[in-house]
Every structure is written in structure tokens, then in C-alpha cells.
Short mmCIF file of C-alpha atoms in Angstrom, two decimals:
data_model
loop_
_atom_site.label_atom_id
_atom_site.label_comp_id
_atom_site.label_asym_id
_atom_site.label_seq_id
_atom_site.Cartn_x
_atom_site.Cartn_y
_atom_site.Cartn_z
CA MET A 4 -0.29 -24.94 -32.18
CA LYS A 5 -3.74 -26.49 -32.33
CA LEU A 6 -4.69 -29.63 -30.43
CA ALA A 7 -7.77 -31.83 -30.42
CA THR A 8 -8.91 -35.09 -28.88
CA TYR A 9 -10.39 -37.84 -31.03
CA LYS A 10 -12.88 -40.27 -29.55
CA ASP A 11 -11.50 -43.78 -29.22
CA GLY A 12 -13.88 -45.43 -26.78
CA SER A 13 -11.90 -44.40 -23.69
CA ARG A 14 -12.78 -41.66 -21.22
CA ASP A 15 -9.92 -39.39 -22.26
CA GLY A 16 -9.67 -40.01 -25.99
CA GLN A 17 -6.59 -39.74 -28.20
CA LEU A 18 -4.60 -36.52 -28.58
CA VAL A 19 -4.10 -35.21 -32.11
CA VAL A 20 -2.27 -32.22 -33.55
CA VAL A 21 -4.34 -30.22 -36.05
CA SER A 22 -3.07 -28.01 -38.87
CA ARG A 23 -3.50 -24.25 -38.75
CA ASP A 24 -6.28 -24.32 -41.36
CA LEU A 25 -8.09 -27.17 -39.53
CA THR A 26 -7.92 -29.47 -42.55
CA ARG A 27 -5.26 -32.04 -41.55
CA ALA A 28 -4.32 -33.84 -38.36
CA HIS A 29 -1.79 -36.29 -36.95
CA PHE A 30 -1.89 -38.44 -33.84
CA ALA A 31 0.50 -37.25 -31.12
CA THR A 32 1.04 -40.80 -29.85
CA GLY A 33 4.83 -40.65 -29.96
CA ILE A 34 4.77 -37.65 -27.62
CA ALA A 35 1.60 -37.94 -25.53
CA THR A 36 -1.69 -39.79 -25.74
CA ARG A 37 -3.83 -37.38 -23.68
CA LEU A 38 -3.94 -33.61 -23.33
CA GLN A 39 -3.71 -33.79 -19.54
CA GLN A 40 -0.27 -35.41 -19.89
CA VAL A 41 0.89 -32.39 -21.87
CA LEU A 42 -0.52 -29.92 -19.37
CA ASP A 43 1.21 -31.77 -16.52
CA ASP A 44 4.60 -31.60 -18.27
CA TRP A 45 4.13 -28.58 -20.52
CA ASN A 46 7.72 -27.34 -20.73
CA TYR A 47 8.92 -30.73 -21.96
CA MET A 48 6.09 -31.89 -24.20
CA ALA A 49 4.80 -28.64 -25.72
CA PRO A 50 8.00 -27.98 -27.74
CA GLN A 51 7.81 -31.49 -29.18
CA LEU A 52 4.19 -31.01 -30.17
CA GLN A 53 5.09 -27.63 -31.68
CA GLN A 54 7.67 -29.31 -33.91
CA LEU A 55 5.07 -31.84 -35.07
CA TYR A 56 2.60 -29.01 -35.65
CA GLU A 57 5.06 -27.07 -37.81
CA ALA A 58 5.91 -30.17 -39.85
CA LEU A 59 2.20 -30.90 -40.32
CA ASN A 60 1.62 -27.38 -41.65
CA ARG A 61 4.48 -27.85 -44.10
CA GLY A 62 3.03 -31.17 -45.29
CA GLN A 63 6.12 -33.03 -44.11
CA VAL A 64 4.64 -35.71 -41.86
CA ARG A 65 3.62 -39.19 -42.86
CA HIS A 66 0.30 -40.69 -41.85
CA ALA A 67 -1.50 -37.35 -41.63
CA PHE A 68 -5.25 -37.55 -42.22
CA ASP A 69 -8.21 -35.27 -42.85
CA PHE A 70 -9.39 -33.56 -39.67
CA ASP A 71 -13.06 -34.26 -38.86
CA PRO A 72 -14.68 -32.29 -35.99
CA ARG A 73 -17.47 -34.88 -35.86
CA LEU A 74 -14.98 -37.34 -34.38
CA CYS A 75 -13.84 -34.95 -31.66
CA ALA A 76 -14.43 -35.20 -27.97
CA ALA A 77 -13.83 -32.07 -25.92
CA PRO A 78 -10.10 -31.22 -26.18
CA LEU A 79 -9.90 -31.97 -22.44
CA PRO A 80 -12.72 -34.48 -21.89
CA ARG A 81 -12.36 -34.43 -18.10
CA ALA A 82 -11.27 -31.34 -16.20
CA PHE A 83 -10.11 -31.38 -12.58
CA GLN A 84 -11.71 -27.98 -12.12
CA LEU A 85 -14.22 -26.12 -14.27
CA ALA A 86 -15.47 -22.61 -13.57
CA TRP A 87 -17.73 -20.25 -15.51
CA ALA A 88 -17.43 -16.50 -15.04
CA THR A 89 -20.75 -14.72 -15.38
CA ARG A 90 -22.47 -11.60 -14.16
CA PRO A 91 -24.78 -11.79 -11.15
CA SER A 92 -28.39 -11.42 -12.21
CA PRO A 93 -30.03 -9.02 -11.94
CA VAL A 94 -27.29 -6.41 -12.18
CA ARG A 95 -27.74 -3.76 -9.49
CA PRO A 96 -29.69 -0.90 -11.10
CA GLU A 97 -27.80 1.66 -9.04
CA ALA A 98 -24.42 0.60 -10.47
CA GLU A 99 -22.52 3.32 -12.29
CA PRO A 100 -22.39 2.82 -16.08
CA ASP A 101 -18.58 2.85 -16.12
CA ALA A 102 -18.15 0.77 -12.97
CA PRO A 103 -16.27 -2.55 -13.38
CA ALA A 104 -18.66 -5.38 -14.25
CA PRO A 105 -19.30 -7.57 -11.20
CA LEU A 106 -17.88 -11.05 -11.68
CA ARG A 107 -19.32 -14.26 -10.27
CA LEU A 108 -17.61 -17.63 -10.66
CA GLU A 109 -19.79 -20.72 -10.79
CA LEU A 110 -18.19 -24.14 -10.42
CA CYS A 111 -19.53 -26.57 -13.02
CA ALA A 112 -19.43 -30.31 -13.66
CA GLY A 113 -16.20 -31.13 -15.47
CA ASP A 114 -16.19 -34.93 -15.34
CA ALA A 115 -17.78 -35.54 -18.76
CA LEU A 116 -17.45 -32.49 -21.01
CA LEU A 117 -19.32 -32.62 -24.31
CA GLY A 118 -17.59 -32.57 -27.67
CA PRO A 119 -18.34 -29.95 -30.33
CA ARG A 120 -20.81 -32.11 -32.26
CA ASP A 121 -22.27 -34.18 -29.42
CA VAL A 122 -26.04 -34.15 -29.15
CA ALA A 123 -27.12 -32.41 -25.94
CA GLU A 124 -29.63 -34.75 -24.31
CA PHE A 125 -32.10 -33.73 -21.62
CA ALA A 126 -34.72 -35.81 -19.85
CA SER A 127 -37.42 -33.15 -19.50
CA ASP A 128 -38.80 -30.24 -21.50
CA GLY A 129 -39.96 -28.55 -18.29
CA TRP A 130 -36.54 -27.31 -17.24
CA ASP A 131 -36.57 -24.13 -19.39
CA LEU A 132 -33.55 -25.13 -21.46
CA ASP A 133 -31.09 -22.41 -22.47
CA ALA A 134 -27.40 -22.07 -23.31
CA GLU A 135 -24.74 -19.42 -22.68
CA ALA A 136 -21.91 -18.84 -25.14
CA GLY A 137 -18.35 -17.84 -24.40
CA ILE A 138 -14.63 -18.54 -24.51
CA ALA A 139 -12.58 -20.71 -22.14
CA VAL A 140 -8.93 -21.02 -21.22
CA VAL A 141 -7.10 -24.14 -20.09
CA THR A 142 -4.42 -23.44 -17.52
CA GLY A 143 -1.13 -24.67 -16.25
CA ASP A 144 -0.39 -24.47 -12.53
CA ILE A 145 -1.29 -21.08 -11.04
CA ALA A 146 -0.24 -20.37 -7.45
CA ALA A 147 -2.74 -19.25 -4.85
CA GLY A 148 -2.94 -15.47 -4.59
CA THR A 149 -1.54 -14.80 -8.06
CA PRO A 150 -2.65 -11.33 -9.27
CA ALA A 151 -4.57 -10.92 -12.50
CA LEU A 152 -1.79 -9.92 -14.90
CA GLU A 153 0.53 -12.66 -13.66
CA ALA A 154 -2.28 -15.20 -13.82
CA LEU A 155 -2.42 -14.70 -17.59
CA GLU A 156 1.01 -16.32 -17.82
CA GLY A 157 -0.69 -19.54 -16.74
CA VAL A 158 -2.95 -19.66 -19.81
CA ARG A 159 -1.89 -22.59 -21.97
CA LEU A 160 -4.77 -22.96 -24.42
CA LEU A 161 -7.99 -21.26 -25.55
CA THR A 162 -11.15 -22.87 -26.86
CA LEU A 163 -14.85 -22.21 -27.38
CA MET A 164 -17.27 -23.07 -24.57
CA SER A 165 -21.04 -23.35 -24.49
CA ARG A 166 -22.72 -23.90 -21.15
CA TRP A 167 -26.19 -25.42 -20.95
CA ARG A 168 -28.55 -23.82 -18.47
CA LEU A 169 -31.74 -25.17 -16.90
CA ARG A 170 -33.39 -21.86 -16.06
CA ALA A 171 -36.27 -23.43 -14.13
CA LEU A 172 -33.77 -25.04 -11.76
CA ASP A 173 -31.16 -22.27 -11.51
CA ALA A 174 -32.52 -20.84 -8.27
CA SER A 175 -32.78 -24.11 -6.37
CA ASP A 176 -30.49 -26.60 -8.13
CA ALA A 177 -27.86 -24.52 -9.92
CA GLY A 178 -25.18 -27.02 -8.97
CA PHE A 179 -26.81 -29.69 -11.11
CA SER A 180 -26.45 -27.95 -14.46
CA PRO A 181 -25.48 -30.23 -17.39
CA PRO A 182 -21.84 -30.44 -18.51
CA PRO A 183 -20.73 -27.73 -20.96
CA ALA A 184 -19.45 -28.33 -24.48
CA LEU A 185 -15.98 -27.32 -25.66
CA GLY A 186 -14.86 -26.48 -29.18
CA PRO A 187 -13.13 -28.97 -31.49
CA VAL A 188 -9.65 -27.54 -30.96
CA ALA A 189 -7.70 -25.87 -28.18
CA VAL A 190 -5.07 -23.44 -29.43
CA THR A 191 -2.05 -21.78 -27.89
CA PRO A 192 -2.38 -17.99 -27.52
CA ASP A 193 0.36 -17.31 -30.08
CA GLU A 194 -1.84 -18.85 -32.79
CA LEU A 195 -4.22 -15.92 -32.43
CA GLY A 196 -1.52 -13.30 -32.98
CA THR A 197 -2.51 -9.75 -32.10
CA ALA A 198 -6.12 -10.86 -31.58
CA TRP A 199 -5.05 -12.08 -28.13
CA GLU A 200 -3.96 -9.11 -26.06
CA GLY A 201 -4.17 -8.40 -22.35
CA GLY A 202 -6.26 -11.47 -21.67
CA ARG A 203 -8.91 -10.52 -24.23
CA LEU A 204 -9.75 -11.82 -27.70
CA HIS A 205 -10.25 -9.20 -30.38
CA ALA A 206 -12.28 -11.24 -32.85
CA ASP A 207 -15.99 -11.67 -33.52
CA LEU A 208 -17.89 -14.17 -31.41
CA GLN A 209 -20.93 -15.39 -33.34
CA LEU A 210 -23.91 -17.44 -32.14
CA THR A 211 -26.64 -18.78 -34.40
CA TRP A 212 -29.84 -20.61 -33.48
CA ASN A 213 -31.52 -22.69 -36.20
CA GLN A 214 -29.67 -20.68 -38.86
CA ARG A 215 -30.74 -17.36 -37.31
CA ARG A 216 -27.86 -15.22 -36.10
CA LEU A 217 -28.50 -14.14 -32.52
CA ALA A 218 -25.19 -12.38 -31.93
CA ARG A 219 -22.01 -11.29 -33.60
CA CYS A 220 -19.72 -8.83 -31.88
CA ASN A 221 -16.14 -8.45 -30.76
CA ALA A 222 -15.37 -10.92 -27.99
CA ALA A 223 -13.33 -8.24 -26.21
CA GLU A 224 -16.54 -6.24 -25.85
CA ALA A 225 -18.82 -9.19 -25.19
CA LEU A 226 -16.71 -10.52 -22.33
CA PRO A 227 -16.61 -7.75 -19.71
CA TRP A 228 -13.57 -9.16 -17.89
CA HIS A 229 -10.17 -10.24 -19.10
CA PHE A 230 -9.19 -13.79 -18.26
CA GLY A 231 -6.56 -12.69 -15.77
CA GLN A 232 -9.35 -11.31 -13.58
CA ALA A 233 -11.30 -14.57 -13.68
CA LEU A 234 -8.19 -16.66 -12.98
CA ALA A 235 -7.10 -14.43 -10.12
CA ARG A 236 -10.57 -14.65 -8.57
CA LEU A 237 -10.49 -18.44 -8.74
CA ALA A 238 -6.92 -18.58 -7.39
CA HIS A 239 -7.63 -16.10 -4.60
CA THR A 240 -7.58 -18.78 -1.91
CA ARG A 241 -6.14 -21.86 -3.58
CA MET A 242 -3.75 -23.08 -6.23
CA LEU A 243 -5.10 -23.94 -9.67
CA GLN A 244 -3.81 -27.26 -10.93
CA ALA A 245 -2.75 -27.73 -14.55
CA GLY A 246 -5.82 -28.68 -16.53
CA SER A 247 -8.22 -26.25 -14.90
CA VAL A 248 -10.78 -24.83 -17.33
CA VAL A 249 -12.17 -21.34 -16.84
CA GLY A 250 -14.82 -19.97 -19.18
CA CYS A 251 -16.24 -16.46 -19.50
CA ALA A 252 -19.83 -15.91 -20.60
CA ALA A 253 -20.51 -13.37 -23.31
CA GLN A 254 -22.90 -10.72 -22.01
CA ALA A 255 -26.20 -9.84 -23.65
CA GLU A 256 -25.79 -6.10 -23.47
CA ALA A 257 -22.69 -6.18 -25.67
CA ALA A 258 -23.73 -4.31 -28.84
CA GLY A 259 -27.30 -5.46 -28.29
CA ALA A 260 -26.31 -9.07 -28.94
CA SER A 261 -28.18 -12.07 -27.53
CA PHE A 262 -25.78 -14.78 -26.39
CA SER A 263 -28.56 -16.80 -24.76
CA VAL A 264 -32.28 -17.34 -25.20
CA GLN A 265 -32.84 -15.53 -21.91
CA ALA A 266 -31.11 -12.47 -23.39
CA LEU A 267 -33.16 -12.78 -26.58
CA ARG A 268 -36.37 -12.77 -24.56
CA ALA A 269 -35.22 -9.65 -22.73
CA HIS A 270 -34.44 -7.85 -26.00
CA GLU A 271 -37.49 -9.01 -27.94
CA PRO A 272 -40.20 -9.78 -25.39
CA ALA A 273 -43.07 -9.39 -27.81
CA SER A 274 -41.49 -10.25 -31.13
CA GLY A 275 -42.51 -13.89 -31.24
CA ASP A 276 -38.96 -14.81 -32.32
CA ALA A 277 -38.16 -16.82 -29.21
CA PRO A 278 -38.84 -20.59 -29.25
CA THR A 279 -42.32 -21.82 -28.46
CA GLY A 280 -42.70 -21.84 -24.69
CA GLY A 281 -39.83 -19.35 -24.44
CA TRP A 282 -36.92 -21.81 -24.39
CA LEU A 283 -35.05 -24.29 -26.56
CA ARG A 284 -36.93 -27.24 -27.98
CA HIS A 285 -36.18 -30.75 -29.19
CA GLY A 286 -34.39 -30.55 -32.55
CA ASP A 287 -33.07 -27.01 -32.14
CA ARG A 288 -29.47 -26.40 -33.19
CA LEU A 289 -26.96 -23.90 -31.84
CA ARG A 290 -23.68 -22.95 -33.51
CA LEU A 291 -20.90 -20.96 -31.85
CA GLU A 292 -17.73 -19.78 -33.56
CA LEU A 293 -15.04 -17.11 -33.35
CA LEU A 294 -14.38 -15.27 -36.63
CA ASP A 295 -11.14 -13.46 -37.33
CA ALA A 296 -10.61 -10.44 -39.59
CA ARG A 297 -10.64 -12.69 -42.68
CA GLY A 298 -13.87 -14.41 -41.68
CA GLN A 299 -12.04 -17.61 -40.77
CA ALA A 300 -12.83 -19.60 -37.61
CA PRO A 301 -9.45 -20.38 -35.97
CA LEU A 302 -11.13 -22.20 -33.06
CA GLY A 303 -13.49 -24.20 -35.25
CA ALA A 304 -17.14 -24.29 -34.19
CA ILE A 305 -19.44 -25.85 -31.63
CA GLU A 306 -22.58 -27.07 -33.37
CA GLN A 307 -25.02 -29.03 -31.23
CA ALA A 308 -28.51 -30.38 -31.59
CA VAL A 309 -30.92 -30.54 -28.65
CA ALA A 310 -32.63 -33.82 -27.81
CA ILE A 311 -35.32 -33.86 -25.10
CA GLY A 312 -36.66 -37.13 -23.78
CA ARG A 313 -35.22 -40.62 -24.11
CA GLY A 314 -36.48 -43.93 -25.38
#
């Protein structure tokens, strides 16, 4: 099934069920009002939402309405725990080519996640603004010490995730990075069919900047770890509560793709294709989507404009 959260003026929004083709939606009010409620009582509420989802796809529910991603908050607007799996930089030059990619987990702000069409506002243009693209999972409870393959059983939903980076502050103030954005819908793994296998997504992850495509390659190649590895690392010493969000950053070296401006600068240092000053500017737009074999985007798209300076 596919779930979204509509903005309603509250901090947590209103849970809606979205059709498979992302054209129609229905409020889930009779079952749950917030996604966190569902995650807390998944075995009871998820089957009820699945029934509503199936009826919506058959066109058999009253009061359905056109789905509009512009009205969406993040599917889970506030996360108890938010982590971002990325590769330490720089990668050790002596590492063997076939050695497992080193994995670093960074804890991020999860108290006010951005929706898929929210403008990303920043107070200064001197922070070297960048973004990293990837995929995230939303979990149920995962016990401390759970190994990687078992940890995958705790994956409840998948969604797009774009993390904003302030490169000028990363070394000294990495903990103060802005909140990430999540895609318009969060989907259960079964919705992705054979594209979801072994904790990896076998579909094309595509990032565009101001209509220029920076990257398109298989997410299974772009993300050097499967999600079980990231979840097991996070659960190594503590239990993960239902509603934890763990994202994995797509890596630049995957098929020569550039999933961040920093990666673009590394690939094309003298091309003049990077933004003026080397980083994102006011008015720039980034779009992230996952494309299946038919060219459809089952997770919708994150499309955000950058706004620098206020008043």
C-alpha cells in the first residue's frame, strides 16, 4: 500500500491512503489519523489500511479525491530517530577495490522533516549549500543486536530522501545540518515487487538540477550497502523504536553519476557546469525520483526550490 500525510495545520498532519498510480487518495481517519499511530500498532492497523487501499484501487470507496503532492508533508513529519548512512570522506586510497564499502551513520534532525514540495530555506549563501540524494526506510521495532538479514524484517515502508548539506560547516558543525526532505508517499515493500530484494532496490534513481540530469543509475548499484546493514549498525547497541527513519546516500562513483553538487565538482572540475561559486544558489531546483522498468515513479518525486535569505 501507499501512504501519505496531508498538511492540515498540525505538526503531524492527516494520514491518507494513496492509489497505486498516485492519482487518487482517501483519508484514513476511520482507522488512524497519523502514520506514527500505524507504526506503533502495525499488525492491527496495517491490514485495515490495506483493505482501504485495495478498495481505492478498485474505485469502490466514496469520498476519494485527486492526490496532490503539493499538499503533502513528509509521510512521517516527525521521526523519533533519523539516521543517514554515508561513506566516510575521503575514502582510504589504500582500500581494495572489492572491499566492502565503509559505512558511517550520521544522526540527523528529525523533528521537522520537509515535505516533497516544501521550499528549502537557508539564511546564508556562505554555507556552501549542497544536497545528497537517496532512499530511506521507516521501521517497526528492531531489537538491539539484531543482525543485518533479520533487521530487514523490521522495514515497514520505503520513501525517497534528500538530505541538505552545508559543506562549509560540515567539519565543525555537522550536527546542525538542516532537516531532510522525504518523498510524497511511503510504500510497503510488496508494492515494489521484485524490485525490492535483499534490502536493495533494483530501479533507477534519478536526480536532476534545474532540468539537467545529474544522475540516473540503478539504486542497487548507487547504494553500496543494503538496508539490513545500515539498520544492524544503528541497532548494534540499542533498540530501534517504531518510526525510526534510516536513509542511505547514493554514491557518486556509481556509474559515474553525480548525486550531489560535491560529486559533480569532483567529476567535472573544469567544465563550468557547476553552479556559480561552486554550490547551489537561490532559485535552484532539485528533483529526485525512482523510475521502474516502465519509466513510472512508484515513490513519486521530491522537487524542491532553494531560497536563500529571508525578508
